Amino acid sequence: AIMLSLRITPFGERKKQRLVVGRDITKIYHLNMIRRDFVANASHELRTPLTVIAGFLETLLDATGTPDHHRRPLTLMRNQTDRMCSIIEDLLTLSRLEMRERPEEQESVDIPDEIHLILQEAQTLSNGRHSVESQVDEDLLLLGSAPELRSAFSNLVFNAVKHTPDGTHIRVVWRRSADEAEFSVIDDGPGIPPEHLPRLTERFYRVDRARSRESGGTGLGLAIVKHVLNRHDGRLRMASELGRGSRFVCGFPAKRALIRDERDEILGDEIQT
Ligand code: ADP
């Protein structure tokens, strides 16, 4: 079979005719598949030896016989191993997202519940250094995959914690608008220079490499967010201004939004007579 990418453009007098340009993308498609499988296999193969190394480092650090002057290098090694583990986990998440066109399960996801859990984790991560506020439509649910949506939303919230200094104000909003369900994370941190915005969802793209490595980022978070949104017919919108902060918005079409049936919550199941 060959894969074609088709572009249809109106042309001719009063644009009544159609010009169809087909491009054979079979090769690109196959190369992409090889790349995808390679990344998935390599990450998978690296995971086991890395887990073994991490385990032994932990044992050495816990042992009372370990000389003091070994503790510092061992701690550094442990931290770097942890980083590698996070990168590999994120690469595996991305490959899994790429393997399947659509989420396997479509369920009504209790987004308000997910947000409350994510905010608790964010508080732990921030350790009181940020002020976090939320405005959540408690009755608004979304049709999709719970684990995928959880990872997308938590990436955005944790980014606002990781990439902004102490004292930053973070606001998380989940609401209905005219034709969308919208999840937003807004911070009044240092912001991102506008020229970087279009490239932020590329794998391993970071604004300030050194600083974001320090903050424990893998550079894969926004790539994961973008994939998850694509699979939920959603769009990621971002706006940022230096010195004023950043806003990341996930917009989902209204057809995916569900309203919680309050009768079930209050009275339980109905009987029919
Ligand atoms: P990382 O793992 O580094 O967080 P991401 O793909 O999630 O990778 O983000 C890419 C880069 O975008 C980050 O390294 C950081 O430079 C920038 N960034 C993301 N969110 C914010 C934010 N809220 N404020 C400032 N910079 C941000």
PDB file of C-alpha atoms and ligand atoms in Angstrom:
ATOM      1  CA  ALA A   1       0.000   0.000   0.000  1.00  0.00           C
ATOM      2  CA  ILE A   2       1.161   3.536  -0.519  1.00  0.00           C
ATOM      3  CA  MET A   3       0.373   6.517   1.662  1.00  0.00           C
ATOM      4  CA  LEU A   4      -0.704   9.711  -0.024  1.00  0.00           C
ATOM      5  CA  SER A   5      -0.981  13.173   1.413  1.00  0.00           C
ATOM      6  CA  LEU A   6      -3.636  15.093  -0.537  1.00  0.00           C
ATOM      7  CA  ARG A   7      -4.010  18.825  -0.894  1.00  0.00           C
ATOM      8  CA  ILE A   8      -7.073  20.214  -2.592  1.00  0.00           C
ATOM      9  CA  THR A   9      -7.020  23.832  -3.790  1.00  0.00           C
ATOM     10  CA  PRO A  10      -9.681  25.698  -5.762  1.00  0.00           C
ATOM     11  CA  PHE A  11      -8.336  27.182  -8.982  1.00  0.00           C
ATOM     12  CA  GLY A  12      -9.307  28.475 -12.396  1.00  0.00           C
ATOM     13  CA  GLU A  13     -11.880  31.047 -13.345  1.00  0.00           C
ATOM     14  CA  ARG A  14     -13.990  31.942 -10.280  1.00  0.00           C
ATOM     15  CA  LYS A  15     -12.272  29.116  -8.422  1.00  0.00           C
ATOM     16  CA  LYS A  16     -14.741  26.572  -9.739  1.00  0.00           C
ATOM     17  CA  GLN A  17     -12.220  23.870 -10.472  1.00  0.00           C
ATOM     18  CA  ARG A  18     -10.248  21.875  -7.965  1.00  0.00           C
ATOM     19  CA  LEU A  19      -6.575  21.099  -8.151  1.00  0.00           C
ATOM     20  CA  VAL A  20      -5.649  17.922  -6.303  1.00  0.00           C
ATOM     21  CA  VAL A  21      -1.983  17.436  -5.485  1.00  0.00           C
ATOM     22  CA  GLY A  22      -1.033  14.048  -4.113  1.00  0.00           C
ATOM     23  CA  ARG A  23       2.322  13.438  -2.529  1.00  0.00           C
ATOM     24  CA  ASP A  24       3.656   9.948  -1.918  1.00  0.00           C
ATOM     25  CA  ILE A  25       4.618   9.921   1.774  1.00  0.00           C
ATOM     26  CA  THR A  26       5.040   6.153   2.089  1.00  0.00           C
ATOM     27  CA  LYS A  27       8.784   6.515   2.747  1.00  0.00           C
ATOM     28  CA  ILE A  28       8.331   9.259   5.336  1.00  0.00           C
ATOM     29  CA  TYR A  29       5.658   7.206   7.050  1.00  0.00           C
ATOM     30  CA  HIS A  30       7.896   4.134   7.229  1.00  0.00           C
ATOM     31  CA  LEU A  31      10.924   6.090   8.398  1.00  0.00           C
ATOM     32  CA  ASN A  32       8.784   7.648  11.084  1.00  0.00           C
ATOM     33  CA  MET A  33       7.623   4.211  12.169  1.00  0.00           C
ATOM     34  CA  ILE A  34      11.232   2.972  12.357  1.00  0.00           C
ATOM     35  CA  ARG A  35      12.195   6.022  14.426  1.00  0.00           C
ATOM     36  CA  ARG A  36       9.257   5.502  16.751  1.00  0.00           C
ATOM     37  CA  ASP A  37       9.965   1.804  17.288  1.00  0.00           C
ATOM     38  CA  PHE A  38      13.657   2.478  17.802  1.00  0.00           C
ATOM     39  CA  VAL A  39      12.995   5.049  20.524  1.00  0.00           C
ATOM     40  CA  ALA A  40      10.487   2.743  22.203  1.00  0.00           C
ATOM     41  CA  ASN A  41      12.870  -0.255  22.143  1.00  0.00           C
ATOM     42  CA  ALA A  42      15.930   1.725  23.208  1.00  0.00           C
ATOM     43  CA  SER A  43      14.068   3.281  26.155  1.00  0.00           C
ATOM     44  CA  HIS A  44      12.726  -0.062  27.163  1.00  0.00           C
ATOM     45  CA  GLU A  45      16.174  -1.730  27.028  1.00  0.00           C
ATOM     46  CA  LEU A  46      17.793   1.091  29.018  1.00  0.00           C
ATOM     47  CA  ARG A  47      15.231   0.969  31.769  1.00  0.00           C
ATOM     48  CA  THR A  48      16.314  -2.331  33.353  1.00  0.00           C
ATOM     49  CA  PRO A  49      20.071  -1.653  33.742  1.00  0.00           C
ATOM     50  CA  LEU A  50      19.301   1.827  35.000  1.00  0.00           C
ATOM     51  CA  THR A  51      16.951   0.488  37.661  1.00  0.00           C
ATOM     52  CA  VAL A  52      19.718  -1.879  38.827  1.00  0.00           C
ATOM     53  CA  ILE A  53      22.256   0.970  39.071  1.00  0.00           C
ATOM     54  CA  ALA A  54      19.761   3.151  40.946  1.00  0.00           C
ATOM     55  CA  GLY A  55      19.087   0.308  43.384  1.00  0.00           C
ATOM     56  CA  PHE A  56      22.779  -0.246  44.202  1.00  0.00           C
ATOM     57  CA  LEU A  57      23.419   3.474  44.625  1.00  0.00           C
ATOM     58  CA  GLU A  58      20.537   3.631  47.079  1.00  0.00           C
ATOM     59  CA  THR A  59      21.971   0.657  48.999  1.00  0.00           C
ATOM     60  CA  LEU A  60      25.425   2.277  49.183  1.00  0.00           C
ATOM     61  CA  LEU A  61      23.930   5.547  50.413  1.00  0.00           C
ATOM     62  CA  ASP A  62      21.923   3.742  53.076  1.00  0.00           C
ATOM     63  CA  ALA A  63      24.862   1.608  54.287  1.00  0.00           C
ATOM     64  CA  THR A  64      26.505   2.798  57.497  1.00  0.00           C
ATOM     65  CA  GLY A  65      29.930   1.568  56.314  1.00  0.00           C
ATOM     66  CA  THR A  66      30.049   3.978  53.348  1.00  0.00           C
ATOM     67  CA  PRO A  67      32.880   6.491  53.955  1.00  0.00           C
ATOM     68  CA  ASP A  68      31.756  10.103  54.253  1.00  0.00           C
ATOM     69  CA  HIS A  69      33.885  11.338  51.359  1.00  0.00           C
ATOM     70  CA  HIS A  70      32.012   8.910  49.072  1.00  0.00           C
ATOM     71  CA  ARG A  71      28.604  10.254  49.986  1.00  0.00           C
ATOM     72  CA  ARG A  72      28.759  13.385  47.846  1.00  0.00           C
ATOM     73  CA  PRO A  73      29.714  11.658  44.573  1.00  0.00           C
ATOM     74  CA  LEU A  74      27.213   8.882  45.319  1.00  0.00           C
ATOM     75  CA  THR A  75      24.440  11.426  45.853  1.00  0.00           C
ATOM     76  CA  LEU A  76      25.329  13.141  42.576  1.00  0.00           C
ATOM     77  CA  MET A  77      25.245   9.798  40.776  1.00  0.00           C
ATOM     78  CA  ARG A  78      21.909   8.946  42.352  1.00  0.00           C
ATOM     79  CA  ASN A  79      20.399  12.297  41.261  1.00  0.00           C
ATOM     80  CA  GLN A  80      21.647  11.898  37.699  1.00  0.00           C
ATOM     81  CA  THR A  81      20.320   8.338  37.567  1.00  0.00           C
ATOM     82  CA  ASP A  82      16.938   9.624  38.748  1.00  0.00           C
ATOM     83  CA  ARG A  83      17.011  12.173  35.924  1.00  0.00           C
ATOM     84  CA  MET A  84      17.764   9.501  33.352  1.00  0.00           C
ATOM     85  CA  CYS A  85      14.897   7.396  34.719  1.00  0.00           C
ATOM     86  CA  SER A  86      12.493  10.350  34.308  1.00  0.00           C
ATOM     87  CA  ILE A  87      13.653  10.935  30.726  1.00  0.00           C
ATOM     88  CA  ILE A  88      13.189   7.266  29.870  1.00  0.00           C
ATOM     89  CA  GLU A  89       9.732   7.175  31.461  1.00  0.00           C
ATOM     90  CA  ASP A  90       8.703  10.259  29.457  1.00  0.00           C
ATOM     91  CA  LEU A  91      10.110   8.788  26.219  1.00  0.00           C
ATOM     92  CA  LEU A  92       8.129   5.600  26.848  1.00  0.00           C
ATOM     93  CA  THR A  93       4.990   7.649  27.535  1.00  0.00           C
ATOM     94  CA  LEU A  94       5.488   9.508  24.259  1.00  0.00           C
ATOM     95  CA  SER A  95       6.031   6.297  22.281  1.00  0.00           C
ATOM     96  CA  ARG A  96       2.902   4.794  23.781  1.00  0.00           C
ATOM     97  CA  LEU A  97       0.962   7.907  22.801  1.00  0.00           C
ATOM     98  CA  GLU A  98       2.317   7.672  19.251  1.00  0.00           C
ATOM     99  CA  MET A  99       1.583   3.980  18.836  1.00  0.00           C
ATOM    100  CA  ARG A 100      -2.159   4.298  19.048  1.00  0.00           C
ATOM    101  CA  GLU A 101      -4.168   6.764  17.056  1.00  0.00           C
ATOM    102  CA  ARG A 102      -6.842   7.215  19.715  1.00  0.00           C
ATOM    103  CA  PRO A 103      -7.004   6.599  23.451  1.00  0.00           C
ATOM    104  CA  GLU A 104      -7.986   2.983  24.049  1.00  0.00           C
ATOM    105  CA  GLU A 105     -10.586   3.775  26.603  1.00  0.00           C
ATOM    106  CA  GLN A 106     -13.055   6.583  26.388  1.00  0.00           C
ATOM    107  CA  GLU A 107     -14.744   7.223  29.677  1.00  0.00           C
ATOM    108  CA  SER A 108     -16.269  10.188  31.378  1.00  0.00           C
ATOM    109  CA  VAL A 109     -13.292  11.555  33.290  1.00  0.00           C
ATOM    110  CA  ASP A 110     -13.939  13.367  36.559  1.00  0.00           C
ATOM    111  CA  ILE A 111     -11.674  16.324  35.750  1.00  0.00           C
ATOM    112  CA  PRO A 112     -12.537  18.287  38.952  1.00  0.00           C
ATOM    113  CA  ASP A 113     -11.371  15.271  40.976  1.00  0.00           C
ATOM    114  CA  GLU A 114      -8.170  14.966  38.933  1.00  0.00           C
ATOM    115  CA  ILE A 115      -7.455  18.688  39.335  1.00  0.00           C
ATOM    116  CA  HIS A 116      -7.804  18.522  43.125  1.00  0.00           C
ATOM    117  CA  LEU A 117      -5.299  15.643  43.258  1.00  0.00           C
ATOM    118  CA  ILE A 118      -2.874  17.438  40.926  1.00  0.00           C
ATOM    119  CA  LEU A 119      -3.103  20.593  43.063  1.00  0.00           C
ATOM    120  CA  GLN A 120      -2.226  18.614  46.195  1.00  0.00           C
ATOM    121  CA  GLU A 121       0.874  17.251  44.471  1.00  0.00           C
ATOM    122  CA  ALA A 122       1.733  20.739  43.221  1.00  0.00           C
ATOM    123  CA  GLN A 123       1.564  22.048  46.798  1.00  0.00           C
ATOM    124  CA  THR A 124       4.035  19.358  47.843  1.00  0.00           C
ATOM    125  CA  LEU A 125       6.346  20.169  44.934  1.00  0.00           C
ATOM    126  CA  SER A 126       6.164  23.904  45.651  1.00  0.00           C
ATOM    127  CA  ASN A 127       6.510  23.400  49.385  1.00  0.00           C
ATOM    128  CA  GLY A 128       4.671  26.629  50.082  1.00  0.00           C
ATOM    129  CA  ARG A 129       6.857  28.739  47.822  1.00  0.00           C
ATOM    130  CA  HIS A 130       4.030  29.575  45.380  1.00  0.00           C
ATOM    131  CA  SER A 131       0.472  30.622  45.970  1.00  0.00           C
ATOM    132  CA  VAL A 132      -1.857  28.316  44.082  1.00  0.00           C
ATOM    133  CA  GLU A 133      -5.489  29.157  43.459  1.00  0.00           C
ATOM    134  CA  SER A 134      -8.138  27.294  41.468  1.00  0.00           C
ATOM    135  CA  GLN A 135     -11.483  27.983  39.891  1.00  0.00           C
ATOM    136  CA  VAL A 136     -13.103  24.678  38.965  1.00  0.00           C
ATOM    137  CA  ASP A 137     -16.502  23.918  37.455  1.00  0.00           C
ATOM    138  CA  GLU A 138     -17.300  20.929  39.681  1.00  0.00           C
ATOM    139  CA  ASP A 139     -19.959  19.572  37.301  1.00  0.00           C
ATOM    140  CA  LEU A 140     -17.890  19.609  34.141  1.00  0.00           C
ATOM    141  CA  LEU A 141     -16.535  16.220  33.042  1.00  0.00           C
ATOM    142  CA  LEU A 142     -14.710  15.243  29.864  1.00  0.00           C
ATOM    143  CA  LEU A 143     -14.922  12.228  27.585  1.00  0.00           C
ATOM    144  CA  GLY A 144     -11.451  10.746  27.180  1.00  0.00           C
ATOM    145  CA  SER A 145      -8.667   8.780  28.826  1.00  0.00           C
ATOM    146  CA  ALA A 146      -8.111   9.536  32.514  1.00  0.00           C
ATOM    147  CA  PRO A 147      -4.386   8.664  32.698  1.00  0.00           C
ATOM    148  CA  GLU A 148      -3.611  10.680  29.572  1.00  0.00           C
ATOM    149  CA  LEU A 149      -5.516  13.766  30.666  1.00  0.00           C
ATOM    150  CA  ARG A 150      -4.004  13.499  34.142  1.00  0.00           C
ATOM    151  CA  SER A 151      -0.478  13.493  32.725  1.00  0.00           C
ATOM    152  CA  ALA A 152      -1.186  16.438  30.390  1.00  0.00           C
ATOM    153  CA  PHE A 153      -2.758  18.622  33.075  1.00  0.00           C
ATOM    154  CA  SER A 154      -0.187  17.771  35.723  1.00  0.00           C
ATOM    155  CA  ASN A 155       2.650  18.597  33.314  1.00  0.00           C
ATOM    156  CA  LEU A 156       1.243  22.103  32.837  1.00  0.00           C
ATOM    157  CA  VAL A 157       0.668  22.692  36.553  1.00  0.00           C
ATOM    158  CA  PHE A 158       4.066  21.307  37.578  1.00  0.00           C
ATOM    159  CA  ASN A 159       5.743  23.438  34.883  1.00  0.00           C
ATOM    160  CA  ALA A 160       4.254  26.546  36.481  1.00  0.00           C
ATOM    161  CA  VAL A 161       5.800  25.444  39.781  1.00  0.00           C
ATOM    162  CA  LYS A 162       9.162  24.283  38.374  1.00  0.00           C
ATOM    163  CA  HIS A 163       9.889  27.166  36.034  1.00  0.00           C
ATOM    164  CA  THR A 164       8.860  30.130  38.185  1.00  0.00           C
ATOM    165  CA  PRO A 165      10.521  31.632  41.272  1.00  0.00           C
ATOM    166  CA  ASP A 166       9.272  31.734  44.860  1.00  0.00           C
ATOM    167  CA  GLY A 167       6.254  33.939  45.456  1.00  0.00           C
ATOM    168  CA  THR A 168       4.754  33.319  42.014  1.00  0.00           C
ATOM    169  CA  HIS A 169       0.989  33.228  41.843  1.00  0.00           C
ATOM    170  CA  ILE A 170      -0.505  30.276  39.913  1.00  0.00           C
ATOM    171  CA  ARG A 171      -4.142  30.022  38.874  1.00  0.00           C
ATOM    172  CA  VAL A 172      -5.775  26.850  37.524  1.00  0.00           C
ATOM    173  CA  VAL A 173      -9.134  27.179  35.758  1.00  0.00           C
ATOM    174  CA  TRP A 174     -11.551  24.492  34.488  1.00  0.00           C
ATOM    175  CA  ARG A 175     -14.657  25.901  32.858  1.00  0.00           C
ATOM    176  CA  ARG A 176     -17.174  25.825  30.037  1.00  0.00           C
ATOM    177  CA  SER A 177     -17.205  28.520  27.428  1.00  0.00           C
ATOM    178  CA  ALA A 178     -19.576  28.927  24.478  1.00  0.00           C
ATOM    179  CA  ASP A 179     -18.144  26.109  22.387  1.00  0.00           C
ATOM    180  CA  GLU A 180     -15.389  24.590  24.514  1.00  0.00           C
ATOM    181  CA  ALA A 181     -14.319  22.988  27.737  1.00  0.00           C
ATOM    182  CA  GLU A 182     -11.168  24.783  28.845  1.00  0.00           C
ATOM    183  CA  PHE A 183      -8.344  23.873  31.207  1.00  0.00           C
ATOM    184  CA  SER A 184      -5.902  26.727  31.859  1.00  0.00           C
ATOM    185  CA  VAL A 185      -2.824  27.318  33.948  1.00  0.00           C
ATOM    186  CA  ILE A 186      -1.857  30.941  34.405  1.00  0.00           C
ATOM    187  CA  ASP A 187       1.197  32.201  36.281  1.00  0.00           C
ATOM    188  CA  ASP A 188       2.681  35.612  36.922  1.00  0.00           C
ATOM    189  CA  GLY A 189       6.250  34.300  36.697  1.00  0.00           C
ATOM    190  CA  PRO A 190       9.119  35.506  34.492  1.00  0.00           C
ATOM    191  CA  GLY A 191       7.381  34.539  31.228  1.00  0.00           C
ATOM    192  CA  ILE A 192       8.884  33.063  28.059  1.00  0.00           C
ATOM    193  CA  PRO A 193      10.439  35.130  25.231  1.00  0.00           C
ATOM    194  CA  PRO A 194       7.810  35.039  22.432  1.00  0.00           C
ATOM    195  CA  GLU A 195      10.196  33.645  19.815  1.00  0.00           C
ATOM    196  CA  HIS A 196      10.404  30.389  21.806  1.00  0.00           C
ATOM    197  CA  LEU A 197       6.652  29.747  22.020  1.00  0.00           C
ATOM    198  CA  PRO A 198       6.151  28.025  18.628  1.00  0.00           C
ATOM    199  CA  ARG A 199       8.900  25.502  19.419  1.00  0.00           C
ATOM    200  CA  LEU A 200       8.042  24.684  23.049  1.00  0.00           C
ATOM    201  CA  THR A 201       6.167  21.465  22.198  1.00  0.00           C
ATOM    202  CA  GLU A 202       9.165  19.983  20.363  1.00  0.00           C
ATOM    203  CA  ARG A 203      10.899  17.133  22.127  1.00  0.00           C
ATOM    204  CA  PHE A 204      13.778  18.273  24.360  1.00  0.00           C
ATOM    205  CA  TYR A 205      13.204  21.931  23.530  1.00  0.00           C
ATOM    206  CA  ARG A 206      13.931  24.135  26.532  1.00  0.00           C
ATOM    207  CA  VAL A 207      14.145  27.898  26.825  1.00  0.00           C
ATOM    208  CA  ASP A 208      17.033  27.891  29.243  1.00  0.00           C
ATOM    209  CA  ARG A 209      18.740  24.513  29.066  1.00  0.00           C
ATOM    210  CA  ALA A 210      20.848  24.828  32.186  1.00  0.00           C
ATOM    211  CA  ARG A 211      18.118  26.245  34.369  1.00  0.00           C
ATOM    212  CA  SER A 212      15.379  23.826  33.354  1.00  0.00           C
ATOM    213  CA  ARG A 213      17.710  20.875  33.804  1.00  0.00           C
ATOM    214  CA  GLU A 214      18.327  22.098  37.325  1.00  0.00           C
ATOM    215  CA  SER A 215      14.591  22.252  37.957  1.00  0.00           C
ATOM    216  CA  GLY A 216      14.358  18.551  37.081  1.00  0.00           C
ATOM    217  CA  GLY A 217      12.647  18.893  33.693  1.00  0.00           C
ATOM    218  CA  THR A 218      13.082  16.341  30.925  1.00  0.00           C
ATOM    219  CA  GLY A 219      12.133  18.697  28.083  1.00  0.00           C
ATOM    220  CA  LEU A 220       9.423  16.251  27.042  1.00  0.00           C
ATOM    221  CA  GLY A 221       6.498  17.552  29.100  1.00  0.00           C
ATOM    222  CA  LEU A 222       4.900  19.852  26.535  1.00  0.00           C
ATOM    223  CA  ALA A 223       5.429  17.294  23.751  1.00  0.00           C
ATOM    224  CA  ILE A 224       3.374  14.881  25.857  1.00  0.00           C
ATOM    225  CA  VAL A 225       0.713  17.553  26.434  1.00  0.00           C
ATOM    226  CA  LYS A 226       0.418  18.210  22.710  1.00  0.00           C
ATOM    227  CA  HIS A 227       0.056  14.515  21.851  1.00  0.00           C
ATOM    228  CA  VAL A 228      -2.600  13.962  24.494  1.00  0.00           C
ATOM    229  CA  LEU A 229      -4.572  16.974  23.266  1.00  0.00           C
ATOM    230  CA  ASN A 230      -4.398  15.848  19.627  1.00  0.00           C
ATOM    231  CA  ARG A 231      -5.855  12.518  20.654  1.00  0.00           C
ATOM    232  CA  HIS A 232      -8.734  14.295  22.400  1.00  0.00           C
ATOM    233  CA  ASP A 233      -9.532  16.667  19.496  1.00  0.00           C
ATOM    234  CA  GLY A 234      -8.104  19.432  21.674  1.00  0.00           C
ATOM    235  CA  ARG A 235      -5.784  22.341  21.011  1.00  0.00           C
ATOM    236  CA  LEU A 236      -2.989  23.822  23.118  1.00  0.00           C
ATOM    237  CA  ARG A 237      -2.837  27.615  23.124  1.00  0.00           C
ATOM    238  CA  MET A 238      -0.102  29.569  24.841  1.00  0.00           C
ATOM    239  CA  ALA A 239       0.584  33.185  25.565  1.00  0.00           C
ATOM    240  CA  SER A 240       3.475  34.664  27.471  1.00  0.00           C
ATOM    241  CA  GLU A 241       5.058  38.004  28.115  1.00  0.00           C
ATOM    242  CA  LEU A 242       8.461  38.609  29.634  1.00  0.00           C
ATOM    243  CA  GLY A 243       8.153  39.848  33.180  1.00  0.00           C
ATOM    244  CA  ARG A 244       4.410  39.283  33.276  1.00  0.00           C
ATOM    245  CA  GLY A 245       3.885  35.528  33.146  1.00  0.00           C
ATOM    246  CA  SER A 246       2.531  32.716  30.994  1.00  0.00           C
ATOM    247  CA  ARG A 247      -0.793  31.164  30.159  1.00  0.00           C
ATOM    248  CA  PHE A 248      -1.316  27.644  28.803  1.00  0.00           C
ATOM    249  CA  VAL A 249      -4.831  26.739  27.684  1.00  0.00           C
ATOM    250  CA  CYS A 250      -6.144  23.316  26.613  1.00  0.00           C
ATOM    251  CA  GLY A 251      -9.356  23.760  24.645  1.00  0.00           C
ATOM    252  CA  PHE A 252     -11.622  20.745  24.006  1.00  0.00           C
ATOM    253  CA  PRO A 253     -14.618  20.753  21.667  1.00  0.00           C
ATOM    254  CA  ALA A 254     -18.036  20.942  23.358  1.00  0.00           C
ATOM    255  CA  LYS A 255     -18.953  17.479  22.071  1.00  0.00           C
ATOM    256  CA  ARG A 256     -16.487  16.001  24.596  1.00  0.00           C
ATOM    257  CA  ALA A 257     -17.873  17.903  27.566  1.00  0.00           C
ATOM    258  CA  LEU A 258     -20.292  16.118  29.893  1.00  0.00           C
ATOM    259  CA  ILE A 259     -22.291  17.565  32.745  1.00  0.00           C
ATOM    260  CA  ARG A 260     -22.391  15.612  35.987  1.00  0.00           C
ATOM    261  CA  ASP A 261     -25.785  14.186  36.781  1.00  0.00           C
ATOM    262  CA  GLU A 262     -26.399  15.459  40.270  1.00  0.00           C
ATOM    263  CA  ARG A 263     -29.356  13.163  40.926  1.00  0.00           C
ATOM    264  CA  ASP A 264     -27.044  10.129  41.059  1.00  0.00           C
ATOM    265  CA  GLU A 265     -24.826  11.767  43.629  1.00  0.00           C
ATOM    266  CA  ILE A 266     -27.552  12.773  46.028  1.00  0.00           C
ATOM    267  CA  LEU A 267     -30.115   9.961  45.872  1.00  0.00           C
ATOM    268  CA  GLY A 268     -28.392   6.899  44.434  1.00  0.00           C
ATOM    269  CA  ASP A 269     -29.999   4.638  41.836  1.00  0.00           C
ATOM    270  CA  GLU A 270     -33.628   5.018  40.876  1.00  0.00           C
ATOM    271  CA  ILE A 271     -36.115   2.150  40.915  1.00  0.00           C
ATOM    272  CA  GLN A 272     -38.780   1.823  38.289  1.00  0.00           C
ATOM    273  CA  THR A 273     -42.340   0.882  39.218  1.00  0.00           C
TER     274      THR A 273
HETATM  275  P1  ADP B   1      10.543  20.579  30.997  1.00  0.00           P
HETATM  276  O1  ADP B   1      10.645  19.153  31.305  1.00  0.00           O
HETATM  277  O2  ADP B   1      11.862  21.270  30.873  1.00  0.00           O
HETATM  278  O3  ADP B   1       9.569  21.287  31.891  1.00  0.00           O
HETATM  279  P2  ADP B   1       8.562  21.085  28.948  1.00  0.00           P
HETATM  280  O4  ADP B   1       8.428  20.531  27.570  1.00  0.00           O
HETATM  281  O5  ADP B   1       7.447  20.808  29.900  1.00  0.00           O
HETATM  282  O6  ADP B   1       9.944  20.585  29.493  1.00  0.00           O
HETATM  283  O7  ADP B   1       8.743  22.665  28.846  1.00  0.00           O
HETATM  284  C1  ADP B   1       9.646  23.209  27.906  1.00  0.00           C
HETATM  285  C2  ADP B   1      10.257  24.503  28.406  1.00  0.00           C
HETATM  286  O8  ADP B   1       9.265  25.537  28.451  1.00  0.00           O
HETATM  287  C3  ADP B   1      10.799  24.442  29.823  1.00  0.00           C
HETATM  288  O9  ADP B   1      12.099  23.933  29.848  1.00  0.00           O
HETATM  289  C4  ADP B   1      10.761  25.905  30.249  1.00  0.00           C
HETATM  290  O10 ADP B   1      11.917  26.561  29.774  1.00  0.00           O
HETATM  291  C5  ADP B   1       9.559  26.456  29.474  1.00  0.00           C
HETATM  292  N1  ADP B   1       8.350  26.615  30.322  1.00  0.00           N
HETATM  293  C6  ADP B   1       7.298  25.753  30.409  1.00  0.00           C
HETATM  294  N2  ADP B   1       6.337  26.217  31.225  1.00  0.00           N
HETATM  295  C7  ADP B   1       6.785  27.396  31.701  1.00  0.00           C
HETATM  296  C8  ADP B   1       6.248  28.393  32.601  1.00  0.00           C
HETATM  297  N3  ADP B   1       5.052  28.248  33.199  1.00  0.00           N
HETATM  298  N4  ADP B   1       7.009  29.528  32.838  1.00  0.00           N
HETATM  299  C9  ADP B   1       8.213  29.672  32.231  1.00  0.00           C
HETATM  300  N5  ADP B   1       8.771  28.776  31.392  1.00  0.00           N
HETATM  301  C10 ADP B   1       8.080  27.662  31.121  1.00  0.00           C
END
